[in-house]
Coordinates of C-alpha atoms in Angstrom, one line a residue:
Chain A
M1 CA 78.4 -96.4 43.9
D2 CA 79.0 -95.8 40.2
N3 CA 81.9 -93.6 38.8
N4 CA 79.7 -90.5 38.6
T5 CA 78.5 -90.9 42.2
Q6 CA 82.0 -91.6 43.3
N7 CA 83.3 -88.5 41.5
S8 CA 80.6 -86.3 43.0
F9 CA 81.3 -87.7 46.5
E10 CA 85.0 -86.9 46.1
R11 CA 84.2 -83.4 44.8
E12 CA 81.9 -82.8 47.8
L13 CA 84.5 -84.2 50.1
E14 CA 87.2 -81.9 48.7
R15 CA 84.8 -78.9 49.0
R16 CA 84.1 -79.7 52.6
L17 CA 87.8 -80.2 53.4
G18 CA 88.5 -76.9 51.7
I19 CA 86.0 -75.1 53.9
M20 CA 87.4 -76.8 57.0
E21 CA 90.9 -75.8 56.1
A22 CA 90.1 -72.2 55.4
P23 CA 91.5 -69.7 57.9
D24 CA 88.1 -68.2 58.6
Y25 CA 86.4 -71.5 59.3
E26 CA 84.7 -71.4 62.7
A27 CA 85.3 -74.8 64.2
A28 CA 83.6 -76.3 67.2
P29 CA 85.0 -74.8 70.5
C30 CA 87.8 -77.1 71.6
F31 CA 88.0 -79.3 74.7
N32 CA 90.1 -76.9 76.8
K33 CA 92.4 -77.2 79.8
T34 CA 89.4 -76.8 82.2
D35 CA 87.6 -79.6 80.5
Y36 CA 90.6 -81.9 80.9
I37 CA 91.0 -80.9 84.6
I38 CA 87.3 -81.6 85.3
T39 CA 87.6 -85.0 83.4
A40 CA 90.7 -85.9 85.4
A41 CA 88.9 -85.0 88.7
V42 CA 85.8 -87.1 87.7
I43 CA 88.1 -90.0 86.9
L44 CA 90.0 -89.7 90.2
I45 CA 86.7 -89.5 92.3
C46 CA 85.4 -92.6 90.5
I47 CA 88.5 -94.6 91.1
A48 CA 88.4 -93.6 94.8
A49 CA 84.7 -94.6 95.0
V50 CA 85.2 -97.9 93.3
I51 CA 88.2 -98.8 95.5
G52 CA 86.3 -97.6 98.6
G53 CA 83.3 -99.7 97.6
A54 CA 85.4 -102.9 98.0
F55 CA 85.6 -102.3 101.7
L56 CA 81.8 -101.9 102.3
Chain B
M1 CA 63.3 -76.7 44.3
S2 CA 66.3 -75.4 42.4
K3 CA 69.0 -77.8 41.2
T4 CA 71.6 -76.2 43.5
S5 CA 69.5 -76.5 46.6
S6 CA 68.7 -80.1 45.7
V7 CA 72.5 -80.9 45.4
E8 CA 73.1 -79.1 48.8
Q9 CA 70.4 -81.1 50.5
S10 CA 71.7 -84.3 49.0
A11 CA 75.3 -83.5 50.3
E12 CA 73.9 -82.6 53.8
K13 CA 72.0 -85.9 53.8
E14 CA 75.2 -87.7 52.9
A15 CA 77.0 -86.0 55.8
M16 CA 74.2 -86.8 58.4
L17 CA 73.5 -90.3 57.2
G18 CA 76.9 -91.2 55.7
T19 CA 80.6 -90.6 56.0
L20 CA 81.2 -87.0 54.8
P21 CA 82.6 -84.7 57.5
V22 CA 79.7 -82.7 59.0
L23 CA 80.5 -78.9 58.9
Q24 CA 80.0 -76.8 62.0
S25 CA 77.1 -74.9 60.3
E26 CA 75.2 -78.2 59.8
R27 CA 75.5 -79.4 63.5
L28 CA 72.2 -80.1 65.1
Y29 CA 72.8 -80.6 68.8
G30 CA 73.7 -78.8 71.9
F31 CA 74.5 -80.7 75.1
M32 CA 70.9 -81.2 76.1
D33 CA 69.6 -82.7 72.8
A34 CA 72.6 -85.0 72.6
L35 CA 72.1 -86.1 76.2
L36 CA 68.4 -86.8 75.6
I37 CA 69.2 -88.9 72.5
L38 CA 72.0 -90.9 74.1
S39 CA 69.9 -91.3 77.3
G40 CA 67.0 -92.6 75.2
Y41 CA 69.4 -95.1 73.6
C42 CA 70.6 -96.4 76.9
I43 CA 67.2 -96.7 78.6
A44 CA 65.9 -100.1 77.5
T45 CA 64.8 -103.3 79.1
W46 CA 68.4 -104.6 79.2
S47 CA 69.0 -102.0 82.0
Y48 CA 66.6 -103.9 84.3
T49 CA 68.1 -107.2 83.3
Q50 CA 71.6 -105.8 84.2
G51 CA 70.2 -104.4 87.5
A52 CA 68.6 -107.8 88.4
Y53 CA 71.9 -109.5 87.5
L54 CA 74.0 -107.2 89.7
T55 CA 71.7 -108.1 92.7
T56 CA 73.0 -111.7 92.4
L57 CA 76.6 -110.5 93.0
V58 CA 76.7 -107.6 95.5
G59 CA 74.7 -105.7 98.1
F60 CA 72.8 -102.6 97.3
K61 CA 75.5 -100.0 98.4
Q62 CA 78.2 -101.7 96.3
L63 CA 75.7 -102.0 93.4
L64 CA 75.1 -98.2 93.6
I65 CA 78.8 -97.5 93.5
G66 CA 79.5 -99.9 90.6
A67 CA 76.5 -98.7 88.6
F68 CA 77.3 -95.0 88.8
F69 CA 81.0 -94.6 89.6
G70 CA 82.2 -97.7 87.8
A71 CA 80.2 -96.8 84.7
V72 CA 81.3 -93.1 84.7
L73 CA 84.9 -94.1 85.3
M74 CA 85.0 -96.3 82.2
L75 CA 83.0 -93.9 80.1
A76 CA 85.1 -90.8 81.0
I77 CA 88.2 -92.6 79.8
Y78 CA 87.1 -94.5 76.7
Q79 CA 84.8 -91.8 75.4
L80 CA 87.4 -89.1 75.5
P81 CA 88.3 -89.6 71.8
V82 CA 84.8 -88.6 70.7
I83 CA 86.3 -85.1 70.8
L84 CA 87.9 -86.0 67.5
S85 CA 84.5 -86.7 66.0
V86 CA 83.3 -83.2 67.0
R87 CA 86.5 -81.6 65.8
Y88 CA 86.5 -83.2 62.3
G89 CA 82.7 -84.0 62.1
I90 CA 83.6 -87.6 61.4
D91 CA 82.8 -91.0 62.8
I92 CA 85.6 -92.8 64.8
W93 CA 85.6 -95.4 62.1
I94 CA 87.1 -92.9 59.7
W95 CA 89.9 -92.2 62.2
L96 CA 90.2 -96.0 62.8
R97 CA 91.3 -96.4 59.1
A98 CA 94.6 -94.9 60.3
V99 CA 94.8 -97.5 63.1
L100 CA 93.5 -100.6 61.5
G101 CA 93.8 -99.9 57.7
R102 CA 90.9 -99.5 55.3
K103 CA 90.2 -103.2 55.1
G104 CA 91.0 -103.7 58.7
V105 CA 88.1 -101.3 59.6
V106 CA 85.7 -103.4 57.4
A107 CA 86.8 -106.6 59.2
V108 CA 86.6 -105.2 62.7
S109 CA 83.3 -103.3 62.1
L110 CA 81.7 -106.5 60.8
I111 CA 82.9 -108.4 63.9
I112 CA 81.5 -105.6 66.2
I113 CA 78.1 -105.6 64.3
A114 CA 77.9 -109.5 64.4
V115 CA 78.7 -109.5 68.1
N116 CA 76.9 -106.4 69.3
Y117 CA 73.8 -106.1 67.1
P118 CA 72.1 -109.2 68.7
W119 CA 71.6 -106.9 71.7
Y120 CA 68.7 -105.5 69.8
A121 CA 67.2 -109.0 69.3
V122 CA 67.4 -109.4 73.1
S123 CA 65.8 -106.0 73.6
A124 CA 63.0 -107.0 71.1
D125 CA 62.6 -110.4 72.9
L126 CA 62.2 -108.6 76.3
F127 CA 59.7 -106.2 74.6
A128 CA 57.6 -109.3 73.5
S129 CA 57.8 -110.9 76.9
S130 CA 56.6 -107.7 78.7
M131 CA 53.8 -107.0 76.2
N132 CA 52.5 -110.5 76.7
S133 CA 52.6 -110.0 80.5
L134 CA 50.6 -106.9 79.9
L135 CA 48.1 -108.7 77.8
G136 CA 47.8 -111.3 80.6
I137 CA 47.1 -108.6 83.1
A138 CA 44.3 -107.4 80.8
H139 CA 43.0 -111.0 80.5
L140 CA 43.8 -111.1 76.8
P141 CA 45.4 -114.1 75.0
P142 CA 49.1 -113.8 74.3
L143 CA 50.5 -113.0 70.9
P144 CA 53.3 -115.0 69.3
A145 CA 56.6 -113.7 70.7
A146 CA 58.2 -113.5 67.2
V147 CA 55.4 -111.3 65.9
L148 CA 55.8 -108.8 68.8
S149 CA 59.6 -108.7 68.7
V150 CA 59.6 -108.2 64.9
F151 CA 57.1 -105.4 65.4
C152 CA 59.5 -103.8 67.9
V153 CA 62.4 -104.0 65.3
A154 CA 60.2 -102.8 62.5
A155 CA 58.9 -99.8 64.5
G156 CA 62.4 -98.7 65.5
T157 CA 63.8 -99.2 62.0
A158 CA 61.0 -97.1 60.6
L159 CA 61.9 -94.2 62.9
A160 CA 65.6 -94.5 62.0
Y161 CA 64.6 -94.7 58.3
K162 CA 63.1 -91.2 58.6
G163 CA 66.4 -89.8 59.8
M164 CA 67.6 -87.8 62.8
G165 CA 64.7 -85.4 62.8
A166 CA 62.2 -88.1 63.8
I167 CA 64.6 -89.6 66.4
T168 CA 65.3 -86.1 67.9
A169 CA 61.6 -85.3 68.1
T170 CA 60.8 -88.6 69.7
T171 CA 63.5 -88.5 72.3
R172 CA 62.7 -84.9 73.3
I173 CA 59.3 -86.2 74.5
L174 CA 60.1 -89.7 75.4
V175 CA 63.2 -89.4 77.6
P176 CA 61.8 -86.8 80.2
M177 CA 58.7 -89.0 80.5
L178 CA 60.8 -92.1 81.0
L179 CA 62.8 -90.4 83.7
L180 CA 59.6 -89.2 85.5
V181 CA 58.1 -92.6 85.4
G182 CA 61.4 -94.0 86.5
V183 CA 61.4 -91.8 89.6
F184 CA 57.8 -92.8 90.4
V185 CA 58.7 -96.5 90.0
L186 CA 61.8 -96.0 92.3
I187 CA 59.5 -94.5 95.0
A188 CA 57.0 -97.4 94.4
G189 CA 59.9 -99.9 94.9
F190 CA 61.2 -98.3 98.1
T191 CA 57.7 -97.9 99.6
S192 CA 56.4 -101.4 98.7
V193 CA 58.9 -103.0 101.2
P194 CA 60.7 -101.6 104.3
A195 CA 63.4 -99.3 102.9
D196 CA 66.2 -101.0 104.9
V197 CA 65.4 -104.3 103.0
I198 CA 66.7 -102.6 99.9
W199 CA 69.4 -100.4 101.5
N200 CA 70.9 -103.3 103.5
Y201 CA 70.3 -105.9 100.9
R202 CA 73.0 -108.7 100.5
P203 CA 72.8 -111.4 97.9
A204 CA 72.3 -115.1 98.8
G205 CA 75.7 -116.7 99.6
Y206 CA 77.3 -113.4 100.6
E207 CA 80.7 -114.0 102.2
P208 CA 82.2 -111.1 104.2
G209 CA 85.7 -110.3 102.9
N210 CA 85.3 -112.1 99.5
I211 CA 86.1 -109.4 97.0
I212 CA 85.6 -111.5 93.8
P213 CA 81.8 -110.9 93.4
Y214 CA 82.4 -107.1 93.7
I215 CA 85.1 -107.2 91.0
I216 CA 82.8 -109.2 88.8
S217 CA 80.1 -106.6 89.3
I218 CA 82.5 -103.8 88.4
E219 CA 83.5 -105.8 85.3
A220 CA 79.8 -106.2 84.5
N221 CA 79.4 -102.4 84.6
F222 CA 82.5 -101.8 82.5
A223 CA 81.4 -104.4 79.9
F224 CA 77.9 -103.0 79.9
V225 CA 79.0 -99.4 79.1
I226 CA 81.9 -100.2 76.8
T227 CA 79.5 -102.0 74.3
L228 CA 78.7 -98.6 72.9
V229 CA 82.3 -98.0 71.7
G230 CA 81.5 -98.8 68.0
G231 CA 78.6 -96.3 67.8
M232 CA 79.9 -93.8 70.3
A233 CA 80.6 -91.0 67.9
E234 CA 77.6 -90.7 65.6
I235 CA 75.7 -88.4 67.9
P236 CA 78.7 -86.4 69.2
R237 CA 79.8 -85.6 65.6
L238 CA 76.5 -83.7 65.2
T239 CA 77.1 -81.5 68.4
K240 CA 78.3 -77.9 68.3
R241 CA 81.0 -78.1 71.0
E242 CA 83.6 -80.8 71.8
N243 CA 82.7 -80.8 75.6
S244 CA 79.0 -81.2 74.8
G245 CA 79.6 -84.3 72.7
F246 CA 81.8 -85.8 75.4
W247 CA 79.7 -85.1 78.5
A248 CA 76.5 -86.1 76.7
G249 CA 78.0 -89.6 76.1
V250 CA 79.3 -89.9 79.6
F251 CA 76.1 -88.8 81.4
G252 CA 73.7 -90.4 78.9
Q253 CA 75.0 -93.8 79.8
G254 CA 76.6 -93.1 83.2
A255 CA 73.8 -91.3 84.8
A256 CA 70.5 -91.9 82.9
G257 CA 71.4 -95.5 81.8
S258 CA 72.7 -96.3 85.3
F259 CA 69.6 -94.9 87.0
F260 CA 67.5 -97.5 85.2
V261 CA 70.0 -100.2 86.1
V262 CA 69.6 -99.3 89.7
L263 CA 65.8 -99.1 89.2
G264 CA 65.9 -102.7 87.9
A265 CA 67.9 -103.7 91.0
V266 CA 65.5 -102.0 93.4
M267 CA 62.5 -103.8 91.8
A268 CA 64.3 -107.2 91.7
I269 CA 65.1 -106.9 95.4
A270 CA 61.6 -105.8 96.3
M271 CA 60.1 -108.7 94.2
Q272 CA 62.5 -111.2 95.9
Y273 CA 61.3 -109.9 99.3
T274 CA 57.6 -109.9 98.5
T275 CA 57.2 -112.9 96.2
G276 CA 60.4 -114.9 96.8
E277 CA 61.0 -114.8 93.0
A278 CA 63.9 -112.9 91.3
V279 CA 61.9 -111.3 88.5
S280 CA 63.4 -108.8 86.0
D281 CA 60.4 -108.2 83.8
P282 CA 59.3 -104.6 84.6
T283 CA 55.6 -105.3 83.7
V284 CA 55.4 -108.1 86.3
M285 CA 57.3 -106.0 88.8
L286 CA 55.1 -103.0 88.5
A287 CA 51.9 -105.0 88.6
S288 CA 53.0 -107.0 91.6
L289 CA 54.6 -104.2 93.6
T290 CA 51.9 -101.6 93.1
V291 CA 48.5 -102.3 91.5
P292 CA 47.9 -104.4 88.3
A293 CA 46.9 -101.2 86.4
M294 CA 50.4 -99.8 87.0
G295 CA 51.7 -102.5 84.7
L296 CA 50.4 -100.1 82.0
C297 CA 53.5 -97.9 82.8
S298 CA 55.5 -100.6 81.2
L299 CA 54.0 -99.5 77.9
L300 CA 56.2 -96.5 78.4
L301 CA 59.1 -98.2 80.2
V302 CA 59.3 -101.1 77.8
A303 CA 57.4 -100.5 74.6
F304 CA 58.4 -97.0 73.7
A305 CA 61.8 -97.2 75.4
N306 CA 62.8 -100.3 73.4
I307 CA 61.5 -98.9 70.2
G308 CA 63.4 -95.7 70.8
T309 CA 66.6 -97.8 71.5
Q310 CA 66.1 -99.8 68.4
A311 CA 65.7 -96.5 66.4
V312 CA 68.9 -94.9 67.8
G313 CA 70.8 -98.2 67.5
A314 CA 69.8 -98.6 63.8
Y315 CA 71.0 -95.1 63.1
L316 CA 74.3 -95.5 65.0
Y317 CA 75.2 -98.8 63.4
G318 CA 73.8 -97.8 60.0
V319 CA 76.2 -94.9 59.9
M320 CA 79.0 -97.1 61.3
L321 CA 78.5 -99.6 58.5
K322 CA 78.4 -96.7 56.0
A323 CA 82.1 -96.0 56.8
S324 CA 82.9 -99.5 55.5
F325 CA 80.3 -99.9 52.7
K326 CA 80.0 -96.5 51.1
R327 CA 78.4 -98.0 48.0
I328 CA 75.3 -99.1 49.9
S329 CA 72.8 -96.4 51.1
Y330 CA 72.2 -95.7 54.7
R331 CA 68.5 -96.8 54.3
A332 CA 69.5 -100.1 52.7
L333 CA 72.0 -100.7 55.5
I334 CA 69.5 -100.2 58.3
I335 CA 67.1 -102.6 56.5
I336 CA 69.9 -105.2 56.3
L337 CA 70.5 -104.7 60.0
A338 CA 66.7 -105.0 60.7
V339 CA 66.6 -108.3 58.7
Y340 CA 69.5 -109.7 60.7
V341 CA 67.8 -108.8 64.0
G342 CA 64.4 -109.9 62.7
L343 CA 65.8 -113.4 61.8
L344 CA 67.3 -113.7 65.3
C345 CA 63.9 -112.8 66.8
I346 CA 62.1 -115.4 64.7
W347 CA 64.8 -118.0 65.7
G348 CA 63.7 -117.0 69.3
R349 CA 66.7 -118.5 71.2
I350 CA 69.1 -115.6 71.2
T351 CA 68.5 -114.7 74.9
E352 CA 69.3 -118.3 75.8
Y353 CA 72.8 -118.2 74.2
F354 CA 73.4 -114.5 74.4
G355 CA 75.3 -114.3 77.8
S356 CA 78.4 -116.2 76.7
F357 CA 78.3 -114.7 73.2
L358 CA 78.2 -111.2 74.5
T359 CA 80.8 -111.6 77.3
I360 CA 83.3 -112.9 74.8
G361 CA 82.4 -110.1 72.4
A362 CA 83.0 -107.6 75.1
C363 CA 86.7 -108.7 75.0
V364 CA 87.0 -107.0 71.6
Y365 CA 85.6 -103.6 72.7
A366 CA 88.3 -102.9 75.3
P367 CA 91.3 -103.3 73.0
L368 CA 89.5 -101.3 70.3
A369 CA 88.8 -98.5 72.7
A370 CA 92.4 -98.6 74.0
L371 CA 93.8 -98.3 70.4
L372 CA 91.6 -95.3 69.6
F373 CA 92.5 -93.6 72.9
T374 CA 96.2 -94.2 72.6
D375 CA 96.4 -93.4 68.9
F376 CA 94.4 -90.1 69.3
F377 CA 96.3 -88.7 72.3
F378 CA 99.8 -90.3 72.2
V379 CA 100.6 -91.6 68.7
R380 CA 98.9 -89.3 66.1
K381 CA 98.6 -86.6 68.8
Q382 CA 95.1 -85.4 67.6
K383 CA 96.1 -84.9 64.0
I384 CA 95.0 -87.0 61.0
S385 CA 95.2 -86.8 57.3
L386 CA 91.5 -86.8 56.2
R387 CA 92.5 -87.1 52.6
S388 CA 94.3 -90.4 53.3
A389 CA 91.5 -91.5 55.6
Y390 CA 89.1 -91.1 52.6
S391 CA 91.6 -92.6 50.2
L392 CA 91.6 -89.6 47.9
K393 CA 93.9 -89.9 44.8
G394 CA 97.5 -89.4 45.7
H395 CA 96.9 -89.9 49.5
N396 CA 97.8 -93.4 50.5
A397 CA 99.2 -93.1 54.1
Y398 CA 96.7 -95.6 55.5
E399 CA 97.0 -98.3 52.9
Y400 CA 99.5 -100.3 55.0
T401 CA 99.8 -104.0 54.1
G402 CA 97.1 -104.8 51.5
G403 CA 94.7 -102.5 53.4
F404 CA 95.4 -104.0 56.8
N405 CA 97.4 -102.3 59.6
I406 CA 99.2 -105.3 61.0
V407 CA 100.3 -103.5 64.2
G408 CA 96.8 -102.3 65.1
L409 CA 95.2 -105.7 64.4
L410 CA 97.9 -107.5 66.4
C411 CA 97.2 -105.3 69.4
I412 CA 93.4 -106.1 69.2
V413 CA 94.2 -109.8 69.2
F414 CA 96.6 -109.3 72.1
G415 CA 94.0 -107.4 74.2
F416 CA 91.4 -110.1 73.4
C417 CA 93.8 -112.8 74.6
M418 CA 94.8 -110.8 77.8
S419 CA 91.1 -110.5 78.7
L420 CA 90.5 -114.3 78.4
A421 CA 93.8 -115.1 80.0
I422 CA 92.7 -113.3 83.2
Y423 CA 89.1 -114.6 83.4
D424 CA 87.1 -117.3 81.7
P425 CA 83.6 -115.7 81.3
I426 CA 81.9 -119.0 80.3
A427 CA 83.2 -121.0 83.3
S428 CA 83.3 -117.9 85.5
K429 CA 86.9 -118.9 86.6
V430 CA 89.6 -116.4 87.6
H431 CA 92.9 -117.5 86.1
I432 CA 95.2 -114.6 87.3
P433 CA 93.9 -113.2 90.6
V434 CA 96.5 -110.4 90.8
L435 CA 95.5 -109.0 87.5
F436 CA 91.8 -109.7 88.0
V437 CA 91.6 -106.7 90.5
F438 CA 92.0 -104.4 87.4
T439 CA 89.0 -106.3 85.9
P440 CA 89.4 -108.2 82.6
T441 CA 88.0 -105.2 80.6
G442 CA 90.2 -102.7 82.5
F443 CA 93.4 -104.7 82.2
S444 CA 92.7 -105.5 78.6
F445 CA 92.3 -101.7 78.0
L446 CA 95.5 -100.8 79.9
S447 CA 97.7 -103.6 78.4
T448 CA 96.6 -103.0 74.8
A449 CA 97.2 -99.2 75.2
A450 CA 100.7 -99.9 76.7
L451 CA 101.6 -102.4 74.0
Y452 CA 100.4 -100.1 71.1
L453 CA 102.3 -97.2 72.6
I454 CA 105.6 -99.2 73.0
L455 CA 105.3 -100.6 69.5
C456 CA 104.8 -97.2 68.0
R457 CA 108.0 -96.0 69.7
I458 CA 110.1 -98.5 67.8
P459 CA 111.6 -96.7 64.8
F460 CA 110.7 -99.0 62.0
I461 CA 107.2 -99.6 63.3
S462 CA 106.8 -95.8 63.8
K463 CA 107.8 -95.3 60.2
Y464 CA 105.1 -97.9 59.1
M465 CA 102.4 -96.3 61.3
L466 CA 103.1 -92.6 60.7
K467 CA 103.4 -92.1 57.0
D468 CA 100.7 -89.4 57.3
R469 CA 102.8 -86.8 59.2
S470 CA 103.7 -84.9 56.1
E471 CA 100.0 -84.5 55.2
C472 CA 98.9 -83.4 58.7
R473 CA 98.7 -79.7 59.3

């Protein structure tokens, strides 16, 4: 990457960071509390199944 | 085309095929597309090899539990940090600059590529073997294996060269077809022998009460799914919701990938029952268990599936390398990767040496996944300085010691050693039985996470690690 390309990369990066930091930027919907609860439940079910499998 | 639009297209290309953060308006995928692409990546001949291998360890019921619940368990834990990729539109390797340092990322990503990318040579080798079996069924002379395997690599690389549009279009058609054929083959496997032969299957040398083979099978499932850690974020960062990116990764591997592992196991058990031979080549299995013409299904199950896997793999690892080598274009990187795999294919002996090579390599993935998980949730608490991660002028929080984060790298070495201290994968010898119940990959993950968290609580280490706090919003 020559200096010109490097500079244009950094300019584009700054532009994107500016957009992402703007108060009106519509970010991807976050992983919410329900998602974490579902994930924890899936993990617990899997742990129980894997432990139970040892006794088959 | 106007100059502005050309610049915009070039920037968007650099985001999709490079390291720039992908903006929400540029995201391509919902849950279903991401799921199809990641499923397409996971469905390859190595699934059948894994399934056949598991039948040498455990009975069918334990195999089912390990393949689905064991795989989903590991995936649901280690893939949680992909939500950072969706949030910031970046690859995990950008975040890992905070954990390993800028040069540390280059070193670890090169190790991961060297250890992991030969998987694609194995895939291409299996492709060649299956295609020659197919030629044999059609009474045609075999072609040199190197020619067929290099063709597989070249076809996959050509798809990846065209970018995500070609890969998305291909997987939208290919994956549903693969799943349909998979269901048909599963029915063929269960009906070609009495169903209870498969359901009540026990491997040769089965000892009631001996838990070691079961733990080795769970370890095999953990190791199998954790190999994606290096390339786990490239597709999720293009998704529109954090939960879509996460669940697509978990179910792409844990459901679709595992279904084909079980399919391989069913066919291996049925083959053992009908021919007395433990075969894992799907072409031979299909031709033997149904009618020879059904071997043609392997064109889909092996040929297209392996080329699709090669394409997605080239994209994932091309983008991953781009995080370390930003001066080299994405297309040049995937050609370099193709040359590496092509040379291994021409050498022709990768499958012979690959077992030990890969098992030792798997010892690196667990500590890496543990560091990312702990850093994201408990150390940096989901906040990073992107300006320091991209080394913009005046932002040096992740420079550490000459570009290497000594704490992160030390933890990787620790996790690697813990894994080998518990179990010797080459001699298949358990060294510490009490810790072996956690499996080597599981314990390596837990102990690395604990060590990293404890180290980061020590004040002078915390000061070394968290120089970015003033930059984080």
